[in-house]
Short mmCIF file of C-alpha atoms and ligand atoms in Angstrom, two decimals:
data_model
loop_
_atom_site.label_atom_id
_atom_site.label_comp_id
_atom_site.label_asym_id
_atom_site.label_seq_id
_atom_site.Cartn_x
_atom_site.Cartn_y
_atom_site.Cartn_z
CA UNK A 902 23.63 11.93 17.39
CA UNK A 903 20.69 10.04 18.96
CA UNK A 904 20.93 11.39 22.53
CA UNK A 905 17.35 12.66 22.57
CA UNK A 906 15.97 9.55 20.88
CA UNK A 907 13.97 9.16 17.70
CA UNK A 908 10.38 10.22 17.12
CA UNK A 909 8.45 8.23 14.53
CA UNK A 910 5.35 10.10 13.38
CA UNK A 911 2.52 7.91 12.07
CA UNK A 912 2.12 4.47 13.69
CA UNK A 913 0.76 2.55 10.72
CA UNK A 914 2.09 -0.11 8.37
CA UNK A 915 5.44 1.68 8.02
CA UNK A 916 5.87 3.68 11.22
CA UNK A 917 5.22 0.83 13.64
CA UNK A 918 7.62 -1.66 12.01
CA UNK A 919 10.21 1.14 11.88
CA UNK A 920 9.79 1.66 15.65
CA UNK A 921 10.39 -2.07 16.08
CA UNK A 922 13.51 -2.02 13.86
CA UNK A 923 15.03 0.96 15.70
CA UNK A 924 14.33 -0.34 19.22
CA UNK A 925 15.79 -3.73 18.29
CA UNK A 926 19.06 -1.84 17.92
CA UNK A 927 18.77 -0.32 21.37
CA UNK A 928 17.45 3.12 20.38
CA UNK A 929 14.89 4.95 22.44
CA UNK A 930 11.84 5.63 20.26
CA UNK A 931 8.72 7.69 20.78
CA UNK A 932 5.88 6.76 18.45
CA UNK A 933 3.56 9.68 17.71
CA UNK A 934 0.07 9.35 16.27
CA UNK A 935 -3.00 11.57 16.13
CA UNK A 936 -5.23 8.56 16.81
CA UNK A 937 -5.66 8.16 20.58
CA UNK A 938 -6.92 4.61 20.22
CA UNK A 939 -3.82 3.54 18.26
CA UNK A 940 -1.62 5.12 20.93
CA UNK A 941 -3.40 3.45 23.85
CA UNK A 942 -3.42 0.06 22.06
CA UNK A 943 0.33 0.24 21.53
CA UNK A 944 1.01 1.37 25.09
CA UNK A 945 -1.03 -1.62 26.25
CA UNK A 946 1.29 -3.85 24.19
CA UNK A 947 -1.22 -4.55 21.42
CA UNK A 948 -0.50 -4.07 17.72
CA UNK A 949 -3.47 -2.63 15.82
CA UNK A 950 -2.40 -4.04 12.41
CA UNK A 951 -1.74 -7.55 11.15
CA UNK A 952 1.80 -8.13 9.92
CA UNK A 953 3.81 -11.30 10.56
CA UNK A 954 6.21 -11.00 13.56
CA UNK A 955 5.38 -7.34 14.23
CA UNK A 956 3.47 -8.11 17.45
CA UNK A 957 6.45 -9.98 18.93
CA UNK A 958 8.86 -7.18 17.98
CA UNK A 959 6.64 -4.48 19.51
CA UNK A 960 6.07 -6.53 22.68
CA UNK A 961 9.81 -6.89 23.17
CA UNK A 962 10.39 -3.15 22.54
CA UNK A 963 7.80 -2.38 25.24
CA UNK A 964 9.30 -4.94 27.63
CA UNK A 965 12.74 -3.35 27.18
CA UNK A 966 11.24 0.07 27.95
CA UNK A 967 12.50 1.46 24.63
CA UNK A 968 9.16 2.36 23.02
CA UNK A 969 6.42 4.71 24.16
CA UNK A 970 3.48 5.93 22.11
CA UNK A 971 1.95 9.39 22.51
CA UNK A 972 -0.28 11.89 20.76
CA UNK A 973 1.98 14.85 21.55
CA UNK A 974 5.21 15.66 19.74
CA UNK A 975 8.34 15.30 21.90
CA UNK A 976 11.75 16.82 21.32
CA UNK A 977 13.95 14.23 19.56
CA UNK A 978 17.30 14.03 17.77
CA UNK A 979 15.67 12.47 14.72
CA UNK A 980 12.14 12.86 13.40
CA UNK A 981 10.94 10.23 10.99
CA UNK A 982 7.68 11.04 9.20
CA UNK A 983 5.62 8.02 8.06
CA UNK A 984 2.13 9.43 7.58
CA UNK A 985 -0.28 8.67 4.70
CA UNK A 986 0.00 10.61 1.43
CA UNK A 987 -3.28 9.90 -0.39
CA UNK A 988 -4.63 11.75 -3.41
CA UNK A 989 -7.63 14.06 -3.70
CA UNK A 990 -10.75 13.36 -5.80
CA UNK A 991 -9.05 14.70 -8.92
CA UNK A 992 -5.90 12.58 -8.41
CA UNK A 993 -3.81 15.43 -7.02
CA UNK A 994 -1.45 14.66 -4.10
CA UNK A 995 -2.92 15.36 -0.67
CA UNK A 996 -0.07 16.45 1.61
CA UNK A 997 -2.18 17.53 4.55
CA UNK A 998 -0.86 14.83 6.93
CA UNK A 999 2.77 15.65 6.03
CA UNK A 1000 2.05 19.30 6.63
CA UNK A 1001 0.45 18.78 10.02
CA UNK A 1002 3.34 16.50 11.11
CA UNK A 1003 5.76 19.24 10.02
CA UNK A 1004 3.79 21.88 11.92
CA UNK A 1005 3.97 19.76 15.06
CA UNK A 1006 7.73 19.18 14.70
CA UNK A 1007 8.71 22.80 13.91
CA UNK A 1008 8.21 24.28 17.42
CA UNK A 1009 10.27 21.43 18.97
CA UNK A 1010 13.41 22.07 16.93
CA UNK A 1011 16.51 23.43 18.73
CA UNK A 1012 19.07 22.98 15.96
CA UNK A 1013 21.07 19.84 15.04
CA UNK A 1014 18.05 17.58 14.42
CA UNK A 1015 17.54 15.33 11.39
CA UNK A 1016 14.04 15.26 9.85
CA UNK A 1017 13.38 12.35 7.49
CA UNK A 1018 10.34 11.94 5.27
CA UNK A 1019 9.57 8.26 4.61
CA UNK A 1020 6.05 8.73 3.20
CA UNK A 1021 5.88 8.27 -0.56
CA UNK A 1022 5.63 11.82 -1.85
CA UNK A 1023 5.56 13.90 -5.03
CA UNK A 1024 8.89 15.33 -6.25
CA UNK A 1025 9.68 18.49 -4.27
CA UNK A 1026 7.90 17.53 -1.02
CA UNK A 1027 11.07 17.39 1.14
CA UNK A 1028 11.95 20.89 -0.03
CA UNK A 1029 8.40 22.01 0.78
CA UNK A 1030 8.84 20.69 4.34
CA UNK A 1031 12.01 22.77 4.61
CA UNK A 1032 10.08 25.86 3.51
CA UNK A 1033 7.17 25.14 5.87
CA UNK A 1034 9.58 24.81 8.81
CA UNK A 1035 11.36 28.01 7.84
CA UNK A 1036 8.03 29.90 7.68
CA UNK A 1037 7.31 28.78 11.25
CA UNK A 1038 10.86 29.11 12.53
CA UNK A 1039 12.55 32.13 10.91
CA UNK A 1040 15.25 31.82 13.61
CA UNK A 1041 16.58 28.58 12.01
CA UNK A 1042 18.66 28.10 8.84
CA UNK A 1043 17.03 25.39 6.70
CA UNK A 1044 18.76 23.42 3.94
CA UNK A 1045 16.68 24.78 1.03
CA UNK A 1046 18.33 28.17 1.73
CA UNK A 1047 21.77 26.76 0.82
CA UNK A 1048 24.89 26.87 2.99
CA UNK A 1049 25.23 25.22 6.39
CA UNK A 1050 21.85 24.48 7.94
CA UNK A 1051 20.68 24.11 11.55
CA UNK A 1052 18.32 21.23 10.74
CA UNK A 1053 18.97 18.39 8.27
CA UNK A 1054 16.24 17.18 5.92
CA UNK A 1055 16.09 14.06 3.77
CA UNK A 1056 13.71 11.72 2.00
CA UNK A 1057 14.15 8.00 2.52
CA UNK A 1058 11.24 6.22 0.83
CA UNK A 1059 9.90 3.05 2.40
CA UNK A 1060 9.91 0.04 0.06
CA UNK A 1061 8.66 -2.84 2.19
CA UNK A 1062 6.12 -5.33 0.86
CA UNK A 1063 3.05 -5.87 3.08
CA UNK A 1064 3.27 -9.42 4.44
CA UNK A 1065 7.11 -9.33 4.44
CA UNK A 1066 7.69 -6.03 6.22
CA UNK A 1067 9.65 -7.42 9.17
CA UNK A 1068 12.10 -9.05 6.75
CA UNK A 1069 12.37 -6.34 4.12
CA UNK A 1070 12.70 -3.44 6.57
CA UNK A 1071 16.15 -4.81 7.43
CA UNK A 1072 17.22 -6.37 4.12
CA UNK A 1073 16.05 -3.93 1.44
CA UNK A 1074 18.49 -1.45 -0.08
CA UNK A 1075 17.57 2.12 0.89
CA UNK A 1076 17.70 5.37 -1.06
CA UNK A 1077 18.56 8.38 1.09
CA UNK A 1078 18.04 11.70 -0.66
CA UNK A 1079 19.21 14.80 1.20
CA UNK A 1080 18.39 18.44 0.55
CA UNK A 1081 22.20 18.76 0.77
CA UNK A 1082 24.98 16.13 0.78
CA UNK A 1083 25.40 16.75 4.52
CA UNK A 1084 21.66 16.10 5.05
CA UNK A 1085 21.94 12.78 3.16
CA UNK A 1086 24.95 11.73 5.23
CA UNK A 1087 23.25 12.52 8.53
CA UNK A 1088 20.03 10.70 7.55
CA UNK A 1089 22.01 7.68 6.29
CA UNK A 1090 23.49 7.25 9.79
CA UNK A 1091 20.00 6.38 11.03
CA UNK A 1092 19.53 3.59 8.45
CA UNK A 1093 23.07 2.25 8.90
CA UNK A 1094 21.93 1.23 12.39
CA UNK A 1095 19.55 -1.46 11.18
CA UNK A 1096 19.66 -1.89 7.38
CA UNK A 1097 21.79 -4.73 6.02
CA UNK A 1098 21.13 -3.77 2.37
CA UNK A 1099 23.00 -1.04 0.48
CA UNK A 1100 22.35 2.61 1.31
CA UNK A 1101 22.39 4.82 -1.76
CA UNK A 1102 22.89 8.55 -1.27
CA UNK A 1103 21.31 11.08 -3.62
CA UNK A 1104 19.37 14.36 -3.62
CA UNK A 1105 15.85 14.53 -2.18
CA UNK A 1106 13.97 15.05 -5.45
CA UNK A 1107 15.67 12.08 -7.17
CA UNK A 1108 14.83 9.90 -4.14
CA UNK A 1109 11.19 11.02 -4.31
CA UNK A 1110 11.01 10.23 -8.02
CA UNK A 1111 12.83 6.88 -7.65
CA UNK A 1112 10.18 5.61 -5.24
CA UNK A 1113 7.32 6.74 -7.49
CA UNK A 1114 9.10 5.12 -10.43
CA UNK A 1115 9.27 1.74 -8.67
CA UNK A 1116 5.52 1.62 -8.09
CA UNK A 1117 4.67 3.09 -11.51
CA UNK A 1118 6.88 0.40 -13.10
CA UNK A 1119 4.85 -2.30 -11.33
CA UNK A 1120 1.55 -0.61 -12.22
CA UNK A 1121 2.46 -0.37 -15.91
CA UNK A 1122 3.49 -4.03 -15.93
CA UNK A 1123 0.26 -5.14 -14.25
CA UNK A 1124 -1.69 -3.00 -16.74
CA UNK A 1125 0.11 -4.83 -19.56
CA UNK A 1126 -1.01 -8.17 -18.07
CA UNK A 1127 -4.57 -6.86 -17.63
CA UNK A 1128 -4.68 -5.59 -21.21
CA UNK A 1129 -3.37 -8.96 -22.43
CA UNK A 1130 -6.21 -10.62 -20.49
CA UNK A 1131 -8.74 -8.58 -22.44
CA UNK A 1132 -7.00 -9.19 -25.78
CA UNK A 1133 -6.80 -12.95 -25.14
CA UNK A 1134 -10.42 -13.14 -24.09
CA UNK A 1135 -11.44 -11.26 -27.25
CA UNK A 1136 -9.64 -13.73 -29.48
CA UNK A 1137 -10.52 -16.79 -27.41
CA UNK A 1138 -7.20 -17.61 -25.72
CA UNK A 1139 -6.17 -18.47 -22.17
CA UNK A 1140 -4.13 -15.44 -21.01
CA UNK A 1141 -2.44 -17.35 -18.18
CA UNK A 1142 -1.14 -19.96 -20.58
CA UNK A 1143 0.04 -17.29 -23.04
CA UNK A 1144 1.88 -15.39 -20.26
CA UNK A 1145 3.41 -18.52 -18.82
CA UNK A 1146 4.79 -19.51 -22.24
CA UNK A 1147 6.06 -15.99 -23.02
CA UNK A 1148 7.81 -15.94 -19.62
CA UNK A 1149 10.01 -18.84 -20.74
CA UNK A 1150 11.88 -16.27 -22.84
CA UNK A 1151 15.00 -15.32 -20.82
CA UNK A 1152 14.26 -11.59 -20.98
CA UNK A 1153 10.45 -11.63 -20.57
CA UNK A 1154 8.79 -11.54 -17.14
CA UNK A 1155 5.12 -10.57 -17.46
CA UNK A 1156 3.08 -10.10 -14.27
CA UNK A 1157 -0.36 -11.60 -13.63
CA UNK A 1158 -3.75 -10.18 -14.63
CA UNK A 1159 -6.33 -9.74 -11.89
CA UNK A 1160 -9.48 -7.85 -10.86
CA UNK A 1161 -7.58 -4.53 -10.61
CA UNK A 1162 -4.78 -3.02 -8.56
CA UNK A 1163 -5.40 -2.39 -4.88
CA UNK A 1164 -3.55 -1.29 -1.77
CA UNK A 1165 -2.56 2.20 -0.85
CA UNK A 1166 0.64 2.46 -2.90
CA UNK A 1167 0.60 1.17 -6.46
CA UNK A 1168 -2.88 2.52 -7.21
CA UNK A 1169 -1.90 5.94 -5.80
CA UNK A 1170 1.75 6.73 -6.44
CA UNK A 1171 1.70 6.81 -10.27
CA UNK A 1172 -0.81 9.68 -10.05
CA UNK A 1173 1.91 11.77 -8.34
CA UNK A 1174 4.01 11.36 -11.49
CA UNK A 1175 1.02 12.28 -13.68
CA UNK A 1176 0.42 15.33 -11.52
CA UNK A 1177 4.09 16.42 -11.77
CA UNK A 1178 4.28 16.03 -15.58
CA UNK A 1179 0.78 15.58 -17.04
CA UNK A 1180 1.78 16.05 -20.68
CA UNK A 1181 4.69 13.64 -20.50
CA UNK A 1182 3.26 10.85 -18.30
CA UNK A 1183 1.03 9.33 -20.98
CA UNK A 1184 1.85 5.66 -20.44
CA UNK A 1185 1.75 6.01 -16.64
CA UNK A 1186 -1.74 7.54 -16.85
CA UNK A 1187 -2.97 4.93 -19.35
CA UNK A 1188 -1.78 2.14 -17.02
CA UNK A 1189 -3.71 3.64 -14.11
CA UNK A 1190 -6.83 3.90 -16.26
CA UNK A 1191 -6.46 0.32 -17.55
CA UNK A 1192 -6.09 -1.08 -14.02
CA UNK A 1193 -8.90 1.07 -12.65
CA UNK A 1194 -11.22 -0.22 -15.38
CA UNK A 1195 -10.76 -3.89 -14.38
CA UNK A 1196 -13.42 -4.04 -11.62
CA UNK A 1197 -16.10 -2.92 -14.12
CA UNK A 1198 -15.02 -5.70 -16.53
CA UNK A 1199 -15.35 -8.25 -13.72
CA UNK A 1200 -18.82 -6.92 -12.81
CA UNK A 1201 -19.93 -7.35 -16.42
CA UNK A 1202 -18.67 -10.95 -16.35
CA UNK A 1203 -20.63 -11.61 -13.16
CA UNK A 1204 -23.81 -10.27 -14.80
CA UNK A 1205 -23.17 -12.45 -17.85
CA UNK A 1206 -22.64 -15.48 -15.61
CA UNK A 1207 -25.87 -14.77 -13.72
CA UNK A 1208 -27.71 -14.43 -17.03
CA UNK A 1209 -26.46 -17.93 -17.94
CA UNK A 1210 -28.14 -19.26 -14.80
CA UNK A 1211 -31.42 -17.73 -16.01
CA UNK A 1212 -31.32 -14.59 -13.83
CA UNK A 1213 -32.39 -11.47 -15.63
CA UNK A 1214 -30.99 -8.00 -14.99
CA UNK A 1215 -30.84 -6.99 -11.36
CA UNK A 1216 -32.86 -9.86 -9.92
CA UNK A 1217 -32.29 -13.08 -7.97
CA UNK A 1218 -29.47 -15.55 -7.74
CA UNK A 1219 -26.69 -16.11 -5.22
CA UNK A 1220 -23.12 -15.03 -5.92
CA UNK A 1221 -20.15 -16.18 -3.83
CA UNK A 1222 -17.32 -13.63 -3.88
CA UNK A 1223 -14.13 -15.37 -2.76
CA UNK A 1224 -11.72 -12.88 -1.17
CA UNK A 1225 -12.06 -9.25 -0.11
CA UNK A 1226 -8.42 -8.35 0.63
CA UNK A 1227 -6.35 -6.33 -1.84
CA UNK A 1228 -4.04 -9.27 -2.49
CA UNK A 1229 -3.36 -12.85 -1.46
CA UNK A 1230 -2.81 -13.99 2.12
CA UNK A 1231 -3.19 -10.65 3.92
CA UNK A 1232 -6.10 -9.13 5.86
CA UNK A 1233 -5.72 -5.62 4.42
CA UNK A 1234 -8.90 -4.43 2.68
CA UNK A 1235 -7.70 -0.90 1.90
CA UNK A 1236 -8.37 0.17 -1.71
CA UNK A 1237 -9.21 -3.43 -2.51
CA UNK A 1238 -10.72 -4.07 -5.96
CA UNK A 1239 -12.22 -7.31 -4.55
CA UNK A 1240 -14.05 -5.31 -1.88
CA UNK A 1241 -15.27 -2.69 -4.36
CA UNK A 1242 -16.50 -5.37 -6.80
CA UNK A 1243 -18.41 -7.15 -4.01
CA UNK A 1244 -19.94 -3.90 -2.76
CA UNK A 1245 -20.89 -2.62 -6.22
CA UNK A 1246 -22.40 -5.99 -7.15
CA UNK A 1247 -24.59 -5.97 -4.04
CA UNK A 1248 -25.66 -2.36 -4.61
CA UNK A 1249 -26.38 -2.74 -8.30
CA UNK A 1250 -28.29 -6.02 -7.81
CA UNK A 1251 -30.28 -5.62 -4.59
CA UNK A 1252 -32.27 -8.76 -5.45
CA UNK A 1253 -29.12 -10.89 -5.62
CA UNK A 1254 -27.74 -12.56 -2.47
CA UNK A 1255 -24.02 -11.96 -2.11
CA UNK A 1256 -21.93 -14.33 0.02
CA UNK A 1257 -18.62 -12.67 0.88
CA UNK A 1258 -15.88 -15.14 1.81
CA UNK A 1259 -12.76 -13.75 3.47
CA UNK A 1260 -10.90 -16.18 5.74
CA UNK A 1261 -8.70 -13.37 7.17
CA UNK A 1262 -11.50 -11.34 8.80
CA UNK A 1263 -14.24 -12.20 11.28
CA UNK A 1264 -16.65 -9.34 10.59
CA UNK A 1265 -17.71 -7.57 7.40
CA UNK A 1266 -16.33 -4.06 6.86
CA UNK A 1267 -18.90 -1.33 7.56
CA UNK A 1268 -19.79 -0.62 3.90
CA UNK A 1269 -20.68 -4.25 3.21
CA UNK A 1270 -22.32 -4.87 6.59
CA UNK A 1271 -24.79 -2.08 5.82
CA UNK A 1272 -26.08 -3.89 2.72
CA UNK A 1273 -29.01 -6.23 3.49
CA UNK A 1274 -28.15 -8.66 0.67
CA UNK A 1275 -24.55 -9.34 1.81
CA UNK A 1276 -23.44 -12.01 4.31
CA UNK A 1277 -20.01 -13.10 5.49
CA UNK A 1278 -19.85 -16.82 4.71
CA UNK A 1279 -17.48 -19.75 5.11
CA UNK A 1280 -16.05 -21.21 1.89
CA UNK A 1281 -18.02 -24.49 2.11
CA UNK A 1282 -21.37 -22.71 2.68
CA UNK A 1283 -20.69 -20.27 -0.17
CA UNK A 1284 -19.75 -23.02 -2.62
CA UNK A 1285 -22.81 -25.05 -1.64
CA UNK A 1286 -25.29 -22.19 -2.01
CA UNK A 1287 -23.96 -20.10 -4.91
CA UNK A 1288 -25.19 -20.06 -8.51
CA UNK A 1289 -22.09 -18.08 -9.51
CA UNK A 1290 -18.67 -18.35 -7.84
CA UNK A 1291 -16.30 -15.41 -8.34
CA UNK A 1292 -12.65 -15.83 -7.40
CA UNK A 1293 -11.31 -12.38 -6.53
CA UNK A 1294 -8.23 -13.10 -4.38
CA UNK A 1295 -5.86 -16.05 -4.77
CA UNK A 1296 -5.57 -16.73 -1.01
CA UNK A 1297 -3.83 -20.01 -0.17
CA UNK A 1298 -7.10 -21.10 1.46
CA UNK A 1299 -8.84 -21.02 -1.95
CA UNK A 1300 -6.15 -22.98 -3.77
CA UNK A 1301 -7.52 -26.21 -2.28
CA UNK A 1302 -10.87 -25.74 -4.11
CA UNK A 1303 -11.11 -28.20 -7.00
CA UNK A 1304 -13.17 -28.04 -10.17
CA UNK A 1305 -15.22 -30.92 -8.74
CA UNK A 1306 -16.21 -28.66 -5.80
CA UNK A 1307 -17.47 -26.13 -8.34
CA UNK A 1308 -19.48 -28.47 -10.54
CA UNK A 1309 -22.79 -26.99 -11.67
CA UNK A 1310 -21.80 -23.40 -10.82
CA UNK A 1311 -20.99 -20.61 -13.24
CA UNK A 1312 -17.43 -19.40 -12.59
CA UNK A 1313 -15.72 -16.02 -12.88
CA UNK A 1314 -12.04 -16.61 -12.14
CA UNK A 1315 -10.08 -13.35 -12.07
CA UNK A 1316 -6.83 -15.01 -10.93
CA UNK A 1317 -6.49 -18.01 -13.23
CA UNK A 1318 -6.73 -20.67 -10.49
CA UNK A 1319 -9.45 -22.80 -12.06
CA UNK A 1320 -8.32 -23.34 -15.63
N1 SAJ B 2253 -1.14 -7.39 -8.64
C1 SAJ B 2253 -1.63 -7.94 -9.81
N2 SAJ B 2253 -0.81 -8.70 -10.57
C2 SAJ B 2253 0.49 -8.94 -10.21
C3 SAJ B 2253 1.00 -8.36 -9.02
C4 SAJ B 2253 0.16 -7.57 -8.25
O1 SAJ B 2253 -2.80 -7.76 -10.17
O2 SAJ B 2253 1.17 -9.65 -10.95
C5 SAJ B 2253 -2.02 -6.56 -7.80
C6 SAJ B 2253 -2.25 -7.16 -6.40
O3 SAJ B 2253 -3.28 -8.12 -6.41
C7 SAJ B 2253 -2.60 -5.94 -5.58
C8 SAJ B 2253 -1.77 -4.82 -6.25
O4 SAJ B 2253 -1.37 -5.33 -7.53
O5 SAJ B 2253 -3.96 -5.60 -5.73
C9 SAJ B 2253 -0.53 -4.38 -5.49
O6 SAJ B 2253 0.15 -5.50 -4.92
P1 SAJ B 2253 1.74 -5.65 -4.93
O7 SAJ B 2253 2.08 -6.92 -4.28
O8 SAJ B 2253 2.24 -5.45 -6.32
O9 SAJ B 2253 2.28 -4.39 -4.13
P2 SAJ B 2253 1.97 -3.72 -2.69
O10 SAJ B 2253 1.03 -2.58 -2.90
O11 SAJ B 2253 1.63 -4.71 -1.66
O12 SAJ B 2253 3.44 -3.13 -2.34
C10 SAJ B 2253 4.10 -2.28 -3.28
C11 SAJ B 2253 5.56 -2.78 -3.43
N3 SAJ B 2253 6.16 -2.09 -4.57
C12 SAJ B 2253 6.77 -2.76 -5.58
O13 SAJ B 2253 6.79 -3.98 -5.64
C13 SAJ B 2253 7.44 -1.94 -6.64
C14 SAJ B 2253 6.33 -2.53 -2.14
O14 SAJ B 2253 7.69 -2.88 -2.29
C15 SAJ B 2253 6.21 -1.04 -1.74
O15 SAJ B 2253 6.89 -0.77 -0.52
C16 SAJ B 2253 4.74 -0.74 -1.53
O16 SAJ B 2253 4.07 -0.94 -2.78
C17 SAJ B 2253 4.63 0.70 -1.06
O17 SAJ B 2253 4.38 0.89 0.14
O18 SAJ B 2253 4.88 1.61 -1.85
#
């Protein structure tokens, strides 16, 4: 089944670890990416993203001669699509990367191949891929037409947690949804090679919805914690204490409030459900709106804290923003509420000096670097010079800060570390 190897399209946080997992099991893998720099980095044995143990796994795949990266689509027995699926300005799914991957695969098909979509996608996307291929290749029978097909199509959503990808890619259970039962069986054979968890077979649309449901579940639960934070503040209670006590109940497990939900999954995927059923997805939409409103609440608290130090609107003062990443102990700044709070603060208060502290990076991202009132600072310098200290990310490095280190500063603690 794998005679012509496997092509993994999209060499990012999912595609690259998947290449590593497949090559570890002796398969020949071609990694395909539109970004020439990514391709040349990988071919030179360097990994362009930070994820524990990924560099070692990729280096050994290269040393064994099992992995090559390229910008052009090869012929392969299995195509695995792991490209981004963002949303447009009005929260509608943007499938342009899936479409261009499909358009590159279509001319290579000879019959007998398996095409798997791993990218998190709105319900119906796998079927759309089948239609797109059939428009380009009227000579082939595709599974959406019914009957026996020449090419097999399935959705197998990725579920790995950034920071634990090289563990979870092997151990997580996988959902494999085929456009036909035969498609699901053929795609499952790929995952049986390296997955130790259960493999659950279903139809493609249920698999698409299951993945969206997982992330919407987490988003709704975080929104509940964030709403509790606002309720508790309003009535003068410590939300972290309230949650910790409630969680002693055997059937209660409330998540933690924070400055908002970041990353490229949980803040995006629920919108695909809203888009598919706008009238019905009321709670899912409300959760998104609640979490998206958190950064503004934090900015108001920073202004209030600056006012307490005698700074009037828009002018003066030094604010230390601790953490820019989208969550603890990673270097990933994508869709980070901490980053957007720091940037908005600096833009809205050009007379305020903003010290950005992020132990996992050594240069400011472009948006922040362009602002004259922002500097990348070490923790000690920021604590020494700030009037207001804002804890945005609960990195391990910040857990060592004591209340004594913060004496005399106004504090905005969005993670409940300094209670
Ligand atoms: N967050 C909170 N409070 C919490 C937990 C998280 O505010 O109690 C915030 C984080 O700070 C972060 C955001 O939510 O900004 C998302 O972080 P996360 O750790 O919940 O999730 P991700 O985005 O790193 O990974 C999620 C995972 N999905 C689920 O746990 C259901 C992962 O398994 C998925 O593979 C990934 O999305 C994905 O790619 O879809």
